[in-house]
C-alpha atoms as an extended CHARMM CRD file, in Angstrom:
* protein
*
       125  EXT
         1         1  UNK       CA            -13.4610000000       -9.5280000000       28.8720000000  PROA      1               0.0000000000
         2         2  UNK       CA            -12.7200000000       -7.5800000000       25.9740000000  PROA      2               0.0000000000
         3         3  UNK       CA            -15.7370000000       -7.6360000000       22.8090000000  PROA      3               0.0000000000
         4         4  UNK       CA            -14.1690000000       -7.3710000000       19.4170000000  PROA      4               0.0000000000
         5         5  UNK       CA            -15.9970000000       -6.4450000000       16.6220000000  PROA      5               0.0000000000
         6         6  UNK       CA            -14.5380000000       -6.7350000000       13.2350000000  PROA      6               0.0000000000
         7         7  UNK       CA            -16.0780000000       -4.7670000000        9.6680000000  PROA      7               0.0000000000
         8         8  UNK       CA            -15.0100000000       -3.4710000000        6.1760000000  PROA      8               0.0000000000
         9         9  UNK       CA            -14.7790000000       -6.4030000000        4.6130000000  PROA      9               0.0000000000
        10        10  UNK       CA            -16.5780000000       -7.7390000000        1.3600000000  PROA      10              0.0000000000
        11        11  UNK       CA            -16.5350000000       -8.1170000000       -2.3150000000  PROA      11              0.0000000000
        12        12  UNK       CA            -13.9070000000       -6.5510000000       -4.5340000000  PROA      12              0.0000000000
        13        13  UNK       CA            -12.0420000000       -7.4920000000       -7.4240000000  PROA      13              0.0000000000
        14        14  UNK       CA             -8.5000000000       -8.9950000000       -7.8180000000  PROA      14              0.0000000000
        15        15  UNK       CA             -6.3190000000       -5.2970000000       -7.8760000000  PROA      15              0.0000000000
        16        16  UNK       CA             -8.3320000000       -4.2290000000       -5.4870000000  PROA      16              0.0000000000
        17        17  UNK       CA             -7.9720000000       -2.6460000000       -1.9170000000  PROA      17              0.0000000000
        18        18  UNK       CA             -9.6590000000       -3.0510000000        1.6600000000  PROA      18              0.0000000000
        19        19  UNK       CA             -9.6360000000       -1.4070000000        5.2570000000  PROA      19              0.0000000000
        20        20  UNK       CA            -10.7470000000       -3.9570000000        7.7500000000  PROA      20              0.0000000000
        21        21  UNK       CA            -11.5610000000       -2.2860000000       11.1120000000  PROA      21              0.0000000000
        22        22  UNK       CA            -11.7760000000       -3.6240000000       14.8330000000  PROA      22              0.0000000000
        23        23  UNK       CA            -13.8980000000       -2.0120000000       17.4340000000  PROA      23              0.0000000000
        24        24  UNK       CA            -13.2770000000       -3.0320000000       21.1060000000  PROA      24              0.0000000000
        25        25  UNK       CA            -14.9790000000       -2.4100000000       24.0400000000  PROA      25              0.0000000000
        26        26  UNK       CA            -15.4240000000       -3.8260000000       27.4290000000  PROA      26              0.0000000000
        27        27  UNK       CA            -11.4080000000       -4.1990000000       28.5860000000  PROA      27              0.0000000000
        28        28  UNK       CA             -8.4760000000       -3.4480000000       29.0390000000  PROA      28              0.0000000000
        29        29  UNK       CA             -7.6640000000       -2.8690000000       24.9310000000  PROA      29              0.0000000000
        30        30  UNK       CA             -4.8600000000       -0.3300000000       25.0020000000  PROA      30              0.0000000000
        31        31  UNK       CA             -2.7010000000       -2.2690000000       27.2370000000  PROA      31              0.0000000000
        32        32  UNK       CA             -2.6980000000       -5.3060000000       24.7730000000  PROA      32              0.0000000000
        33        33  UNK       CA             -1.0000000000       -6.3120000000       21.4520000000  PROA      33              0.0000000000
        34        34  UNK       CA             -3.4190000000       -7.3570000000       18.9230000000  PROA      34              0.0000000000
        35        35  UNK       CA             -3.6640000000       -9.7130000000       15.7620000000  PROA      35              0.0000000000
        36        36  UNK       CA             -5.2770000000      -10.1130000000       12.8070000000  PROA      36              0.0000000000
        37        37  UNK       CA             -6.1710000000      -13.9080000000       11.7150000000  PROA      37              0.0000000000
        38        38  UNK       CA             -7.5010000000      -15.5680000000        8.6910000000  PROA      38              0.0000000000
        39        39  UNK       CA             -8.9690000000      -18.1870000000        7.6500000000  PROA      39              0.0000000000
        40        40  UNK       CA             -9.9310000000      -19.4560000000        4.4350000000  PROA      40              0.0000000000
        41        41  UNK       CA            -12.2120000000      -22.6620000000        3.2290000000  PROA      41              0.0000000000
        42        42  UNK       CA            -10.6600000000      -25.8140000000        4.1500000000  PROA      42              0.0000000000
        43        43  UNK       CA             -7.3560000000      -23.9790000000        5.7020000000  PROA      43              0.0000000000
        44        44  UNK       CA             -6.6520000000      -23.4770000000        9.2990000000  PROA      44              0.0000000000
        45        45  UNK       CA             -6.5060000000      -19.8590000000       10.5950000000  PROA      45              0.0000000000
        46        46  UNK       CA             -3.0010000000      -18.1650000000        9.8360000000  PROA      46              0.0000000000
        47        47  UNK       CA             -1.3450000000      -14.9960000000       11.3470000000  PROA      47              0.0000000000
        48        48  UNK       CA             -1.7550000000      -11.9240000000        9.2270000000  PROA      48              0.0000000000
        49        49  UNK       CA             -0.4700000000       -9.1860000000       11.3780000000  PROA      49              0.0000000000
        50        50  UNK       CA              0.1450000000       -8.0410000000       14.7740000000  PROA      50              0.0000000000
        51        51  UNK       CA              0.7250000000       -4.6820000000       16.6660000000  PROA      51              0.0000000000
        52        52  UNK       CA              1.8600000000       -3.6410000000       20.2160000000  PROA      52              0.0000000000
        53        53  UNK       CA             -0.0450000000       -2.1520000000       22.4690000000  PROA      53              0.0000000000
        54        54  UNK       CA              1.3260000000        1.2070000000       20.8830000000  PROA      54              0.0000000000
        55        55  UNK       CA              1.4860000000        0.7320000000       17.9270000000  PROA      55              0.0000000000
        56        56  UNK       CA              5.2380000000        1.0380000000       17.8550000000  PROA      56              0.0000000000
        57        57  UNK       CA              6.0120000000       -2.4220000000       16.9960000000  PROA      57              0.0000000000
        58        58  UNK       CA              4.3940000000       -4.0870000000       13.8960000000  PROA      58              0.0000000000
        59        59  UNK       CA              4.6960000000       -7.6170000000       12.5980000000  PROA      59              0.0000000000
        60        60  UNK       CA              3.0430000000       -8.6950000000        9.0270000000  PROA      60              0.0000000000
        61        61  UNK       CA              3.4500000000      -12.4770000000        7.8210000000  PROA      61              0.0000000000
        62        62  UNK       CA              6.3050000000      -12.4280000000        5.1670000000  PROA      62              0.0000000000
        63        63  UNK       CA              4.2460000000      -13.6710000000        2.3810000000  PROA      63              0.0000000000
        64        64  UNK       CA              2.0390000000      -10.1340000000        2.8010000000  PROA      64              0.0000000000
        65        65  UNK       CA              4.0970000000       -8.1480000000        3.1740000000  PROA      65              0.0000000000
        66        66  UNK       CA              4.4810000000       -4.9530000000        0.8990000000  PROA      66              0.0000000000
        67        67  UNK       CA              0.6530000000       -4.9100000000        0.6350000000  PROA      67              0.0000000000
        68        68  UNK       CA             -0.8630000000       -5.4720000000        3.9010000000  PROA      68              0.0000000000
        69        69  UNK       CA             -0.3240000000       -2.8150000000        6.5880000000  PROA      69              0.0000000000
        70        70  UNK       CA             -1.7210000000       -2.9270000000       10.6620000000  PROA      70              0.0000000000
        71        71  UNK       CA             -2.7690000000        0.1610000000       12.7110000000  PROA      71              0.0000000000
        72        72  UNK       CA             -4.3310000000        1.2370000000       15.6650000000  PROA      72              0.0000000000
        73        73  UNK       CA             -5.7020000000        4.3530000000       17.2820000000  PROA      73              0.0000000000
        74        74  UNK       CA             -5.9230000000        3.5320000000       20.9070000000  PROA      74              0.0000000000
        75        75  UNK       CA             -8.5300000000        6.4780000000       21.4490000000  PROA      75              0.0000000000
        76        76  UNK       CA            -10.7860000000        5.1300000000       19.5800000000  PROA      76              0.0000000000
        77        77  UNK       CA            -10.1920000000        1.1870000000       20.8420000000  PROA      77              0.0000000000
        78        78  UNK       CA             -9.6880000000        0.0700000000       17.0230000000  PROA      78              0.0000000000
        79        79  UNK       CA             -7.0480000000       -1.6540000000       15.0780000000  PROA      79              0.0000000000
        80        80  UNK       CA             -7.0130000000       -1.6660000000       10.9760000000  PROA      80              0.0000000000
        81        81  UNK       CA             -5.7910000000       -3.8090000000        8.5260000000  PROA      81              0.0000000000
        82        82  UNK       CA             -5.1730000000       -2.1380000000        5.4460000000  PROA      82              0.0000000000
        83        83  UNK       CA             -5.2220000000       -4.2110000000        2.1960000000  PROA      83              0.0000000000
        84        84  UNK       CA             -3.8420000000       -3.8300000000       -1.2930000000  PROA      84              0.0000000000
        85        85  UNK       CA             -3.6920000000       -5.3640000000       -4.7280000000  PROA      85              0.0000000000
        86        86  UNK       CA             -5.5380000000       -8.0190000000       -3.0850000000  PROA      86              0.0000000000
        87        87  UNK       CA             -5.5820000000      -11.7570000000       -5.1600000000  PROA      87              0.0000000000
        88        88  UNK       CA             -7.9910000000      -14.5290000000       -4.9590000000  PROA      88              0.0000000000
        89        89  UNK       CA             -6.1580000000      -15.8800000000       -2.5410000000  PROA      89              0.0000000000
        90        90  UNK       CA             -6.8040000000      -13.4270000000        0.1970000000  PROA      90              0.0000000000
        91        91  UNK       CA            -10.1220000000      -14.6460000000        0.1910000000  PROA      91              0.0000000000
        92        92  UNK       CA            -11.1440000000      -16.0960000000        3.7200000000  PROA      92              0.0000000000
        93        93  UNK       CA            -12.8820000000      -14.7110000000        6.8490000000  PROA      93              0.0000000000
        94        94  UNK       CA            -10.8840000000      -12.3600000000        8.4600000000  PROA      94              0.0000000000
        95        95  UNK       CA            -10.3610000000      -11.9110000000       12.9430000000  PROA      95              0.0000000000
        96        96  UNK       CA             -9.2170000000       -9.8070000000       15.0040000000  PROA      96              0.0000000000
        97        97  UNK       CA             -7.5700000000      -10.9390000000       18.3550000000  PROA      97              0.0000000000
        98        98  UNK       CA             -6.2980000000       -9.6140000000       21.6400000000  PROA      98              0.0000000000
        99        99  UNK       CA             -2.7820000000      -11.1620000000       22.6060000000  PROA      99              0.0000000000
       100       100  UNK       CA             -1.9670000000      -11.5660000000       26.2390000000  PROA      100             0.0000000000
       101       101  UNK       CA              1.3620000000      -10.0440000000       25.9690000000  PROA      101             0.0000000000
       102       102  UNK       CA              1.8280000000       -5.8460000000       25.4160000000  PROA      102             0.0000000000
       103       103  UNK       CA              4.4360000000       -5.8050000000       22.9570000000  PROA      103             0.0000000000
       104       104  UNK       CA              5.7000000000       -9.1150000000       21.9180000000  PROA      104             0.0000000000
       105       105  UNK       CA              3.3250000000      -10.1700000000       18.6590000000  PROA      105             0.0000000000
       106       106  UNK       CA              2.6550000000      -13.7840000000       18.4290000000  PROA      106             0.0000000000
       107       107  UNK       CA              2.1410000000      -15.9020000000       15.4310000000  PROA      107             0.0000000000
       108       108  UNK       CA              0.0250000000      -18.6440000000       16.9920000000  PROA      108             0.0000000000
       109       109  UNK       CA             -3.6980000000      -18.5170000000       17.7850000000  PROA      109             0.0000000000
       110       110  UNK       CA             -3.5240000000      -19.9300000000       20.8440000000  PROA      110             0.0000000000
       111       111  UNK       CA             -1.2740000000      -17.1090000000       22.5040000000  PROA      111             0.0000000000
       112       112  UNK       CA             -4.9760000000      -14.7320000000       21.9290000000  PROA      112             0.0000000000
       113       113  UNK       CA             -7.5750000000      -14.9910000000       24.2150000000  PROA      113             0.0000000000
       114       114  UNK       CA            -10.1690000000      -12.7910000000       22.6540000000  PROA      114             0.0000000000
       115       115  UNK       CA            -11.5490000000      -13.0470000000       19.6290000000  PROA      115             0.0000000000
       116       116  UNK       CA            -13.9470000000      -11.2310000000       17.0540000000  PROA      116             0.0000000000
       117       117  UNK       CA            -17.0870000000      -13.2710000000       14.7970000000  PROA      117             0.0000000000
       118       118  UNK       CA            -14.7560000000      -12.3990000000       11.5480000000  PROA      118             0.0000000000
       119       119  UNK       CA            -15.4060000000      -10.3390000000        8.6480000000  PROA      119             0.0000000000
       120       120  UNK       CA            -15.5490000000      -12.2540000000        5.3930000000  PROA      120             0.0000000000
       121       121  UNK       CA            -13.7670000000      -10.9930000000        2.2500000000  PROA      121             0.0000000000
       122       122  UNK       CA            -13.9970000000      -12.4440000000       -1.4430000000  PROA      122             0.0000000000
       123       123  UNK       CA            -11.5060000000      -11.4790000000       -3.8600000000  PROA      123             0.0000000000
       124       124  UNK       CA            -12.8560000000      -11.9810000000       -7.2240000000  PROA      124             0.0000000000
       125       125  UNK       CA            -10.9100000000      -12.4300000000      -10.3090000000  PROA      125             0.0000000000
């Protein structure tokens, strides 16, 4: 069973920028796709991003696009999700997931069987 670990996020103000990082350990990491979630007060979680297991294939919901960006360095058993000119909006707790599949990036929660605890992130205005 993979162990994520999710970090980076926090405070900053509307304009502002973010790198959220996941650290995994324990499994089979590289050979996955993986997904960041959110999920903000009240909301149910919603896709952010996804990336195959080589990073070769990248999938960002539409309404981020143009200002959030996925990565991952398989050597070090991380994926990032880089944030701009975040809004108030963005606010929510932030996950990291391992997909089941290698390079086919789902949208749905329920296609990840690993998760992370979440990293939350506040966007002030």
């Amino acid at each position: 069973q993979v162990h994520l670990v999710e970090s980076g996020g926090g405070l900053v103000q509307t304009g502002g920028s973010l790198i959220l990082s996941c650290a995994a350990s324990g499994g089979s990491f590289s050979d996955n796709a993986m997904g960041w979630f959110r999920q903000a007060p009240g909301k149910e979680r919603e896709f952010v991003a996804g990336i195959s297991w080589s990073g070769a294939i990248t999938n960002v919901a539409n309404p981020l696009r143009g200002r959030f960006t996925i990565s991952r360095d398989n050597a070090k058993n991380a994926v990032y999700l880089h944030m701009i000119t975040l809004k108030p909006e963005d606010t929510g707790v932030y996950y990291c997931a391992l997909s089941r599949s290698r390079n086919r990036i789902p949208e749905r929660a329920e296609d990840y069987n690993s998760w992370g605890q979440g990293t939350q992130v506040t966007v002030s205005w």
